[in-house]
CSV table of C-alpha atoms in Angstrom, one decimal:
chain,number,residue,atom,x,y,z
A,27,MET,CA,85.7,137.6,130.4
A,28,CYS,CA,88.1,135.0,128.8
A,29,SER,CA,91.7,134.9,130.6
A,30,ASN,CA,95.1,135.1,128.5
A,31,ALA,CA,95.3,131.2,129.3
A,32,SER,CA,91.9,130.5,127.7
A,33,ILE,CA,92.8,132.8,124.7
A,34,THR,CA,96.1,130.8,124.0
A,35,GLU,CA,94.5,127.4,124.6
A,36,ILE,CA,91.7,128.2,121.9
A,37,LEU,CA,94.4,129.3,119.4
A,38,GLY,CA,96.5,126.4,120.0
A,39,ILE,CA,99.5,128.6,121.7
A,40,ASN,CA,100.7,126.3,124.7
A,41,ASP,CA,103.3,128.7,126.1
A,42,ASN,CA,102.6,129.8,129.8
A,43,ASN,CA,105.3,132.6,129.4
A,44,LEU,CA,103.5,134.3,126.4
A,45,VAL,CA,101.0,137.0,127.2
A,46,ILE,CA,98.7,138.3,124.4
A,47,LEU,CA,98.2,142.0,124.7
A,48,GLY,CA,95.9,142.7,121.7
A,49,ASN,CA,94.8,142.0,118.2
A,50,LYS,CA,94.1,143.8,115.0
A,51,LYS,CA,93.2,143.2,111.3
A,52,GLU,CA,96.0,144.1,108.7
A,53,ASN,CA,96.1,143.8,105.0
A,54,ILE,CA,99.6,142.3,103.8
A,55,LYS,CA,100.1,141.6,100.2
A,56,GLY,CA,96.5,141.6,99.4
A,57,ILE,CA,95.8,139.0,102.2
A,58,GLU,CA,93.8,139.9,105.3
A,59,TYR,CA,95.7,138.7,108.3
A,60,THR,CA,94.8,138.6,111.9
A,61,VAL,CA,97.7,140.2,113.7
A,62,LEU,CA,98.2,139.5,117.5
A,63,ARG,CA,100.4,141.3,119.7
A,64,GLY,CA,102.4,139.4,122.4
A,65,LYS,CA,105.0,139.5,124.9
A,66,LEU,CA,107.4,136.6,125.9
A,67,SER,CA,109.6,136.9,129.1
A,68,TYR,CA,110.5,134.6,131.9
A,69,ARG,CA,113.4,134.1,134.2
A,70,PRO,CA,115.9,131.6,132.8
A,71,ALA,CA,117.1,128.9,135.0
A,72,CYS,CA,120.4,128.9,133.7
A,73,CYS,CA,122.8,130.4,130.9
A,74,PRO,CA,122.6,128.1,127.7
A,75,LYS,CA,126.1,129.0,126.7
A,76,CYS,CA,128.1,128.6,129.9
A,77,GLY,CA,125.7,126.6,132.0
A,78,ILE,CA,125.9,128.8,135.2
A,79,VAL,CA,122.9,128.9,137.4
A,80,ASN,CA,121.0,132.0,137.6
A,81,GLU,CA,121.5,133.0,141.1
A,82,ASN,CA,122.4,136.4,142.5
A,83,TYR,CA,121.1,138.0,139.3
A,84,ASP,CA,124.0,136.6,137.2
A,85,ILE,CA,121.4,136.7,134.2
A,86,ILE,CA,119.8,139.9,133.7
A,87,LYS,CA,117.2,141.4,131.1
A,88,ASN,CA,118.7,143.2,128.2
A,89,GLY,CA,116.0,144.6,126.1
A,90,SER,CA,113.8,142.8,123.7
A,91,GLN,CA,113.2,141.9,120.1
A,92,THR,CA,110.0,141.6,118.0
A,93,VAL,CA,109.6,138.5,115.6
A,94,LYS,CA,106.8,137.4,113.6
A,95,ILE,CA,105.4,133.9,114.0
A,96,LEU,CA,102.9,132.4,111.3
A,97,PHE,CA,100.0,130.5,112.7
A,98,ASN,CA,97.1,128.3,111.2
A,99,ARG,CA,93.9,130.2,109.8
A,100,VAL,CA,91.4,131.6,112.3
A,101,ASN,CA,87.9,132.2,110.8
A,102,THR,CA,89.6,131.7,107.2
A,103,ASN,CA,92.1,134.3,107.9
A,104,PRO,CA,95.7,133.6,108.4
A,105,MET,CA,97.2,134.8,111.8
A,106,ILE,CA,100.4,136.3,112.6
A,107,LEU,CA,101.7,136.7,116.1
A,108,MET,CA,104.1,139.8,116.5
A,109,VAL,CA,105.8,138.8,119.9
A,110,LYS,CA,108.3,140.9,121.8
A,111,LYS,CA,111.0,138.4,122.9
A,112,GLN,CA,113.0,139.1,125.9
A,113,ARG,CA,116.7,139.4,125.5
A,114,PHE,CA,119.0,138.1,128.4
A,115,PHE,CA,122.6,139.0,129.3
A,116,CYS,CA,124.9,136.6,131.3
A,117,LYS,CA,127.5,138.3,133.6
A,118,HIS,CA,129.4,135.2,133.8
A,119,CYS,CA,130.5,134.8,130.2
A,120,GLU,CA,129.2,138.2,128.9
A,121,SER,CA,127.1,136.5,126.2
A,122,SER,CA,123.4,137.2,125.3
A,123,PHE,CA,120.5,135.0,124.2
A,124,MET,CA,116.9,135.2,123.5
A,125,ALA,CA,113.9,133.9,125.2
A,126,LYS,CA,112.7,130.5,123.8
A,127,THR,CA,109.4,129.2,123.1
A,128,PRO,CA,108.0,125.7,122.1
A,129,ILE,CA,105.7,127.1,119.7
A,130,VAL,CA,108.4,127.9,116.9
A,131,ASP,CA,111.7,126.5,116.5
A,132,LYS,CA,115.0,128.7,116.7
A,133,GLY,CA,115.6,130.9,113.5
A,134,CYS,CA,112.2,130.0,112.1
A,135,PHE,CA,109.0,132.2,111.8
A,136,ILE,CA,106.5,129.2,110.6
A,137,SER,CA,105.0,127.9,113.8
A,138,ASN,CA,105.0,124.1,114.5
A,139,ASP,CA,101.7,124.0,114.4
A,140,VAL,CA,101.6,125.1,110.8
A,141,LYS,CA,104.3,122.5,109.9
A,142,ARG,CA,102.2,119.7,111.5
A,143,SER,CA,99.1,121.0,109.6
A,144,ILE,CA,101.3,120.9,106.2
A,145,VAL,CA,102.4,117.3,107.0
A,146,LEU,CA,98.9,116.1,107.3
A,147,ASN,CA,97.8,117.8,104.1
A,148,LEU,CA,100.9,116.2,102.5
A,149,CYS,CA,99.2,112.8,103.4
A,150,GLU,CA,96.3,113.7,101.3
A,151,THR,CA,95.8,114.1,97.5
A,152,LYS,CA,96.5,117.7,97.1
A,153,SER,CA,99.2,119.6,95.1
A,154,MET,CA,102.0,121.2,97.0
A,155,ASP,CA,101.1,124.6,95.6
A,156,LEU,CA,97.7,124.4,97.0
A,157,ILE,CA,98.9,123.5,100.4
A,158,ALA,CA,101.4,126.3,100.3
A,159,ARG,CA,98.5,128.8,99.4
A,160,GLU,CA,96.3,127.5,102.2
A,161,HIS,CA,99.0,128.0,104.8
A,162,CYS,CA,100.4,131.2,103.3
A,163,VAL,CA,103.7,130.0,102.8
A,164,SER,CA,105.9,129.5,99.9
A,165,PRO,CA,106.1,126.1,97.9
A,166,THR,CA,109.8,125.9,98.8
A,167,SER,CA,108.7,125.9,102.5
A,168,VAL,CA,106.4,123.1,101.9
A,169,ALA,CA,109.0,121.2,100.1
A,170,ARG,CA,111.5,121.7,102.8
A,171,ILE,CA,109.0,120.5,105.6
A,172,LEU,CA,108.3,117.4,103.2
A,173,ARG,CA,112.1,116.6,103.2
A,174,LEU,CA,111.9,116.4,107.0
A,175,THR,CA,109.7,113.4,106.7
A,176,GLU,CA,112.5,111.5,104.8
A,177,ASP,CA,113.7,108.2,106.5
A,178,ARG,CA,116.8,106.3,105.8
A,179,ARG,CA,116.2,102.6,105.0
A,180,ARG,CA,118.0,100.1,107.2
A,181,LYS,CA,119.8,97.4,105.4
A,182,ASN,CA,118.4,94.6,107.6
A,183,TYR,CA,115.2,93.7,106.2
A,184,LEU,CA,113.7,92.8,103.0
A,185,PRO,CA,110.1,91.5,102.4
A,186,ARG,CA,109.4,87.7,102.0
A,187,ILE,CA,107.2,88.5,99.0
A,188,LEU,CA,108.6,91.2,96.7
A,189,SER,CA,106.8,92.6,93.9
A,190,ILE,CA,108.7,94.8,91.2
A,191,ASP,CA,107.2,97.2,88.5
A,192,GLU,CA,108.1,100.4,87.1
A,193,PHE,CA,106.2,103.7,86.5
A,194,LYS,CA,106.9,106.8,84.5
A,195,SER,CA,109.0,109.1,86.7
A,196,VAL,CA,110.2,112.8,86.7
A,197,ASN,CA,111.9,114.1,83.7
A,198,THR,CA,115.2,114.8,85.6
A,199,VAL,CA,115.5,110.8,85.9
A,200,ASP,CA,118.0,109.5,83.1
A,201,ALA,CA,115.8,106.6,82.0
A,202,SER,CA,112.5,108.5,82.8
A,203,MET,CA,111.3,105.2,84.4
A,204,SER,CA,111.5,104.6,88.2
A,205,VAL,CA,111.0,101.1,90.1
A,206,ASN,CA,108.4,100.5,92.6
A,207,LEU,CA,109.1,97.8,95.3
A,208,THR,CA,106.0,96.7,97.1
A,209,ASP,CA,105.6,94.3,100.0
A,210,LEU,CA,102.8,92.0,99.1
A,211,GLU,CA,102.4,90.6,102.5
A,212,GLY,CA,102.4,94.1,104.3
A,213,GLY,CA,100.3,95.7,101.4
A,214,HIS,CA,102.6,98.8,101.2
A,215,ILE,CA,105.4,100.3,99.2
A,216,PHE,CA,108.8,99.0,100.5
A,217,ASP,CA,110.8,101.6,98.5
A,218,ILE,CA,111.2,103.7,95.4
A,219,LEU,CA,114.1,103.4,93.2
A,220,VAL,CA,115.3,106.3,91.0
A,221,ASP,CA,116.4,104.2,87.9
A,222,ARG,CA,115.1,100.8,86.5
A,223,ARG,CA,118.5,99.9,84.8
A,224,GLN,CA,120.1,96.7,85.8
A,225,ARG,CA,123.2,98.3,87.2
A,226,TYR,CA,121.5,100.5,89.6
A,227,LEU,CA,119.3,97.6,90.6
A,228,PHE,CA,122.4,95.6,91.4
A,229,GLU,CA,124.0,98.3,93.4
A,230,TYR,CA,121.0,98.7,95.4
A,231,PHE,CA,120.0,95.2,96.2
A,232,ASN,CA,123.9,94.1,96.7
A,233,SER,CA,123.9,97.0,99.4
A,234,TYR,CA,121.8,94.4,101.6
A,235,PRO,CA,123.7,91.5,103.1
A,236,LEU,CA,123.5,88.1,101.6
A,237,LYS,CA,121.8,86.7,104.8
A,238,VAL,CA,118.9,89.4,104.2
A,239,ARG,CA,118.5,88.7,100.6
A,240,LYS,CA,118.1,85.0,101.2
A,241,ARG,CA,114.9,85.6,103.3
A,242,VAL,CA,113.2,86.7,100.2
A,243,GLU,CA,111.0,83.5,99.1
A,244,TYR,CA,109.0,85.0,96.2
A,245,VAL,CA,109.7,87.8,93.4
A,246,THR,CA,106.7,88.8,91.4
A,247,THR,CA,107.4,90.8,88.2
A,248,ASP,CA,106.2,91.5,84.6
A,249,MET,CA,108.0,89.7,81.6
A,250,TYR,CA,110.8,92.3,81.6
A,251,LYS,CA,114.0,90.1,81.4
A,252,PRO,CA,116.4,92.4,83.3
A,253,TYR,CA,114.2,92.0,86.4
A,254,ILE,CA,114.2,88.2,86.0
A,255,ASP,CA,117.9,88.1,85.7
A,256,LEU,CA,118.2,90.6,88.6
A,257,ALA,CA,116.1,88.3,90.8
A,258,LYS,CA,118.1,85.2,89.7
A,259,LYS,CA,121.3,86.7,90.9
A,260,VAL,CA,120.6,88.7,94.0
A,261,PHE,CA,117.8,86.5,95.6
A,262,PRO,CA,119.2,82.9,95.7
A,263,ASN,CA,116.2,81.3,97.5
A,264,ALA,CA,113.4,83.1,95.8
A,265,ASN,CA,111.0,81.7,93.4
A,266,ILE,CA,110.4,84.1,90.4
A,267,VAL,CA,106.7,84.4,89.5
A,268,VAL,CA,105.7,86.1,86.1
A,269,ASP,CA,102.6,88.0,86.4
A,270,LYS,CA,99.4,86.3,85.0
A,271,PHE,CA,98.0,89.5,83.5
A,272,HIS,CA,101.2,89.9,81.5
A,273,ILE,CA,101.3,86.5,80.3
A,274,VAL,CA,97.6,86.6,79.0
A,275,GLN,CA,98.2,90.2,77.6
A,276,LEU,CA,100.9,88.8,75.5
A,277,LEU,CA,98.6,86.5,73.5
A,278,THR,CA,95.7,89.0,73.8
A,279,ARG,CA,97.5,91.6,71.7
A,280,GLU,CA,98.6,89.2,69.1
A,281,LEU,CA,95.0,88.0,68.8
A,282,ASN,CA,93.9,91.7,68.4
A,283,LYS,CA,96.6,92.4,65.7
A,284,LEU,CA,95.2,89.5,63.6
A,285,ARG,CA,91.7,90.9,63.8
A,286,ILE,CA,93.0,94.2,62.7
A,287,ASN,CA,94.9,92.6,59.9
A,288,GLU,CA,91.7,90.8,58.6
A,289,MET,CA,90.0,94.3,58.7
A,290,LYS,CA,92.6,95.9,56.7
A,291,LYS,CA,91.9,93.3,53.9
A,292,LEU,CA,88.1,94.4,53.6
A,293,ASN,CA,86.4,97.4,52.2
A,294,THR,CA,85.8,99.8,55.0
A,295,ARG,CA,82.0,100.1,54.0
A,296,SER,CA,81.4,96.3,54.0
A,297,LYS,CA,79.3,94.5,56.6
A,298,GLU,CA,82.2,92.4,57.7
A,299,TYR,CA,84.5,95.3,58.4
A,300,LYS,CA,82.1,96.9,60.5
A,301,ILE,CA,81.3,93.8,62.7
A,302,LEU,CA,84.9,93.2,63.3
A,303,LYS,CA,85.3,96.8,64.1
A,304,ARG,CA,82.2,97.2,66.3
A,305,TYR,CA,82.5,94.1,68.2
A,306,TRP,CA,86.2,93.8,68.7
A,307,LYS,CA,85.9,92.7,72.5
A,308,ILE,CA,84.0,89.6,71.8
A,309,PRO,CA,86.8,87.5,70.4
A,310,LEU,CA,89.1,88.6,73.4
A,311,THR,CA,86.5,87.6,76.0
A,312,ARG,CA,86.4,84.0,77.7
A,313,LYS,CA,83.8,82.0,75.9
A,314,ARG,CA,82.0,81.2,79.1
A,315,ASP,CA,81.6,84.7,79.9
A,316,LEU,CA,79.8,85.5,76.8
A,317,ASN,CA,76.0,85.8,76.8
A,318,SER,CA,74.0,83.0,75.0
A,319,ILE,CA,70.6,83.6,76.5
A,320,TYR,CA,69.8,87.2,76.0
A,321,PHE,CA,69.1,88.5,72.6
A,322,TYR,CA,69.2,92.0,71.4
A,323,LYS,CA,68.9,94.1,68.2
A,324,ASN,CA,72.1,94.8,66.4
A,325,ARG,CA,72.4,97.1,63.4
A,326,HIS,CA,74.4,94.8,61.3
A,327,PHE,CA,72.0,91.8,61.8
A,328,LYS,CA,68.5,91.5,60.7
A,329,ASN,CA,67.4,89.2,63.5
A,330,MET,CA,67.9,89.5,67.3
A,331,THR,CA,71.2,88.2,68.2
A,332,SER,CA,73.3,87.4,71.1
A,333,SER,CA,77.1,87.8,71.6
A,334,VAL,CA,77.7,84.0,70.9
A,335,ASP,CA,75.9,84.4,67.7
A,336,ILE,CA,78.0,87.3,66.6
A,337,LEU,CA,81.3,85.2,67.6
A,338,ASP,CA,79.9,82.3,65.4
A,339,TYR,CA,79.6,84.7,62.5
A,340,MET,CA,83.0,86.1,62.7
A,341,LEU,CA,84.6,82.6,63.0
A,342,LYS,CA,82.7,81.4,60.2
A,343,GLU,CA,83.8,84.4,57.8
A,344,PHE,CA,87.2,84.4,58.9
A,345,PRO,CA,88.9,81.0,59.3
A,346,ASN,CA,92.2,82.3,60.3
A,347,LEU,CA,90.6,83.8,63.2
A,348,LYS,CA,88.7,80.8,64.2
A,349,GLU,CA,92.2,78.8,64.4
A,350,ALA,CA,93.7,81.4,66.6
A,351,TYR,CA,90.7,81.8,68.7
A,352,ASP,CA,90.5,78.2,69.5
A,353,PHE,CA,94.0,78.1,70.5
A,354,TYR,CA,93.6,81.3,72.6
A,355,GLN,CA,90.7,79.9,74.4
A,356,ASN,CA,92.5,76.9,75.5
A,357,PHE,CA,95.4,79.0,76.7
A,358,LEU,CA,92.9,81.1,78.7
A,359,LEU,CA,91.3,77.9,80.2
A,360,SER,CA,94.6,76.6,81.7
A,361,ILE,CA,95.3,80.0,83.2
A,362,SER,CA,92.0,80.3,84.7
A,363,LYS,CA,91.9,76.6,86.1
A,364,ASN,CA,95.6,76.9,87.2
A,365,ASP,CA,96.0,73.8,85.2
A,366,VAL,CA,99.8,73.1,84.9
A,367,ALA,CA,99.7,70.1,82.7
A,368,MET,CA,97.4,71.8,80.3
A,369,LEU,CA,99.8,74.9,80.0
A,370,GLU,CA,102.8,72.5,79.4
A,371,ASP,CA,101.0,70.7,76.7
A,372,ILE,CA,100.4,74.2,75.1
A,373,LEU,CA,104.0,75.1,75.4
A,374,ASN,CA,105.1,71.8,74.1
A,375,THR,CA,103.0,72.1,70.9
A,376,ARG,CA,105.0,71.7,67.6
A,377,THR,CA,105.7,75.2,66.0
A,378,ASP,CA,103.9,74.3,62.7
A,379,GLU,CA,100.8,73.5,64.9
A,380,ILE,CA,100.6,76.7,66.5
A,381,PRO,CA,98.7,79.5,64.8
A,382,MET,CA,101.1,81.8,62.9
A,383,CYS,CA,100.2,85.0,65.2
A,384,PHE,CA,101.0,83.2,68.4
A,385,ARG,CA,104.3,81.6,67.5
A,386,LYS,CA,106.5,84.5,68.5
A,387,SER,CA,104.6,84.7,71.8
A,388,ILE,CA,104.8,81.1,72.7
A,389,LYS,CA,108.5,81.1,71.9
A,390,SER,CA,109.1,83.9,74.3
A,391,LEU,CA,106.8,81.9,77.1
A,392,LYS,CA,109.0,79.0,76.5
A,393,LYS,CA,112.2,80.9,77.5
A,394,LEU,CA,110.5,81.7,80.6
A,395,ARG,CA,108.6,78.3,81.0
A,396,LYS,CA,109.8,77.9,84.7
A,397,TYR,CA,108.4,81.3,86.0
A,398,VAL,CA,105.2,81.0,83.8
A,399,VAL,CA,104.4,77.7,85.4
A,400,ASN,CA,105.1,79.5,88.7
A,401,SER,CA,102.4,81.8,88.2
A,402,LEU,CA,100.0,78.7,88.3
A,403,LYS,CA,101.7,77.2,91.3
A,404,TYR,CA,101.6,80.1,93.6
A,405,ASP,CA,98.8,82.5,94.2
A,406,TYR,CA,101.0,85.9,93.8
A,407,THR,CA,100.6,88.5,91.1
A,408,ASN,CA,101.5,92.1,90.3
A,409,ALA,CA,98.0,93.3,91.0
A,410,MET,CA,98.9,95.3,94.2
A,411,VAL,CA,101.9,97.0,92.8
A,412,GLU,CA,99.8,98.0,89.7
A,413,GLY,CA,97.3,99.5,91.9
A,414,LYS,CA,100.3,101.3,93.9
A,415,ASN,CA,101.4,102.6,90.5
A,416,ASN,CA,97.9,104.2,89.7
A,417,LYS,CA,98.0,105.9,92.9
A,418,ILE,CA,101.5,107.2,92.2
A,419,LYS,CA,100.1,108.6,88.8
A,420,VAL,CA,97.3,110.3,90.6
A,421,ILE,CA,99.8,112.0,93.0
A,422,LYS,CA,101.9,113.2,90.2
A,423,ARG,CA,98.7,114.2,88.0
A,424,VAL,CA,97.2,116.1,90.9
A,425,SER,CA,100.5,118.0,91.4
A,426,TYR,CA,100.9,118.7,87.8
A,427,GLY,CA,104.2,116.8,87.8
A,428,TYR,CA,107.4,117.0,89.9
A,429,ARG,CA,110.8,118.2,88.9
A,430,SER,CA,112.5,116.8,92.0
A,431,PHE,CA,112.7,113.1,92.1
A,432,ARG,CA,113.4,113.5,95.9
A,433,ASN,CA,110.4,115.4,96.6
A,434,PHE,CA,108.4,112.9,94.4
A,435,LYS,CA,109.7,110.0,96.4
A,436,ALA,CA,109.4,111.5,99.9
A,437,ARG,CA,105.7,112.6,98.9
A,438,ILE,CA,104.9,108.9,97.8
A,439,MET,CA,106.5,107.4,101.0
A,440,LEU,CA,104.8,109.8,103.4
A,441,MET,CA,101.3,109.1,101.9
A,442,GLU,CA,102.0,105.3,102.0
A,443,ARG,CA,103.1,105.5,105.8
A,444,TYR,CA,100.6,107.6,107.3
A,445,LYS,CA,97.3,106.9,105.7
A,446,ILE,CA,94.2,109.1,106.7
A,447,GLN,CA,90.9,107.3,106.3
A,448,LYS,CA,87.7,109.4,106.5
A,449,GLY,CA,86.0,108.8,109.9
A,450,ASN,CA,89.0,106.7,111.1
A,451,ILE,CA,89.9,108.5,114.4
A,452,HIS,CA,92.6,106.2,115.2
A,453,SER,CA,94.3,106.5,111.8
A,454,TYR,CA,94.1,110.4,112.0
A,455,GLN,CA,95.5,110.6,115.5
A,456,PHE,CA,98.4,108.5,114.4
A,457,ALA,CA,99.1,110.9,111.6
A,458,MET,CA,98.9,113.6,114.0
A,459,ASP,CA,101.4,111.9,116.4
A,460,ALA,CA,103.6,111.4,113.5
A,461,ALA,CA,103.3,114.8,112.1
A,462,HIS,CA,104.4,116.0,115.8
A,463,ALA,CA,107.3,113.7,115.8
A,464,ILE,CA,108.4,114.8,112.5
A,465,VAL,CA,108.4,118.5,113.1
A,466,PHE,CA,110.3,118.3,116.4
A,467,LEU,CA,112.9,116.0,115.2
A,468,ASN,CA,115.3,118.9,115.3
A,469,SER,CA,113.7,120.9,118.1
A,470,ASP,CA,115.2,121.6,121.3
A,471,ILE,CA,112.0,120.4,123.1
A,472,LYS,CA,111.6,117.0,121.4
A,473,LYS,CA,112.9,115.4,124.7
A,474,GLN,CA,110.2,117.0,126.6
A,475,ARG,CA,107.1,116.4,124.2
A,476,PHE,CA,108.3,113.0,123.0
A,477,ALA,CA,110.1,111.2,126.1
A,478,HIS,CA,108.4,108.1,125.1
A,479,LEU,CA,110.3,107.9,122.0
A,480,LYS,CA,113.9,108.0,123.3
A,481,GLY,CA,116.9,108.0,121.2
A,482,THR,CA,118.6,109.9,118.4
A,483,THR,CA,117.1,111.3,115.4
A,484,SER,CA,117.6,108.2,113.2
A,485,LYS,CA,116.2,105.9,116.0
A,486,LEU,CA,113.1,108.2,116.5
A,487,ARG,CA,112.4,108.1,113.0
A,488,LEU,CA,112.6,104.0,113.0
A,489,LYS,CA,110.5,104.1,116.1
A,490,ILE,CA,107.7,105.9,114.1
A,491,ASP,CA,108.0,103.6,111.3
A,492,ASP,CA,107.4,100.5,113.5
A,493,LEU,CA,104.0,101.9,114.8
A,494,PRO,CA,100.9,100.6,113.1
A,495,LEU,CA,99.8,102.2,110.1
A,496,GLU,CA,96.1,102.1,110.5
A,497,LYS,CA,93.4,99.7,111.9
A,498,SER,CA,92.1,97.1,109.4
A,499,ASP,CA,88.4,96.2,108.9
A,500,ALA,CA,89.3,92.8,110.5
A,501,ASP,CA,90.2,94.5,113.8
């Protein structure tokens, strides 16, 4: 027969002063719960209010009070512990107090094991409503536990290579766009800013000392001018790099617009119209990537054709498209080869020699000439921050949107700090340790359970952030 210690160990109830008396099944609001009955009593060492040592029966038992504690599911059924807590009376200060247990915080009915489980689930791509239903708590309780994981960023560090980009934020944000700051060296999100407008960004970065801002060596961004102006003013030693993708995209869109304008001049039933419409990707592709070896049947050509044959037909039928295509291919070649001299020649081309569709784009690139050239000199792009933005969109979509920016940011930063990989025991164990520390930040027993993380609440949070996120494949 199993002892009381064995039962509590299996259920994860780590309190030697708690005795399990029995159990039953009970239906509460349409949900079948496993209800345990228990008793919590011990001899207190001293009075928590006046501090007198319990000698000569200075502290006596003074009745009991039954409280409800929610635990994780057992055999798919949620579990509730109805524990009868001992009340004590101090003769010295004539005050009373309740017996304490490490399984739950004071004044709370949700056990710390449930809170840890919620934190671990928040590290995965799940909606907060789903997490609330799985743990039989309210979405508000999940949001409250999520906010326990917030950390206050110190103003003594900025990444050496900083990447800036915006993403669609919650509706409560004034400009509807928030800013993602990513550390390209560390490969993680550094911070999320609520607004992308320049005055808010100046206020944020100017809160860092100049000594810290001078350590930033590279800033990668798109062609959004407020970001570039911001970087020039707040990062005096930084080289600003415009992302290659956005540079190429600028000309790609103009070439595509030219193709559409040529289509509008044609009859929608004509062969030329259908070819321009069906094979729209071919003029936008680098010429060396087109297929000239394999021939296949196309409905608009009598003979077997390759991608190069289709391109030749387009350029022959549309001279304006040919002129723009040749210029576009030279530009792509300079970018792919990182040829600074070739790019400078293109930017120095006389305006009347540039195809009409590209004149506005080249004029824009000339204004940012220094930063466009930097994109070829330095091998830094916005690829990582774009990937992070995609992850943020997935979090937002799975959760069916967020109303609170604070909750949205806390969720993003939590998932970024504590990554749980399938089959990675070390990563999972670290997330468990982090969840333990987060839950017990305001607990009375944090000094006992986390003696190796000594310090105040803020120091404890910073200590957790200094731990490694996960083991890389190289390790």
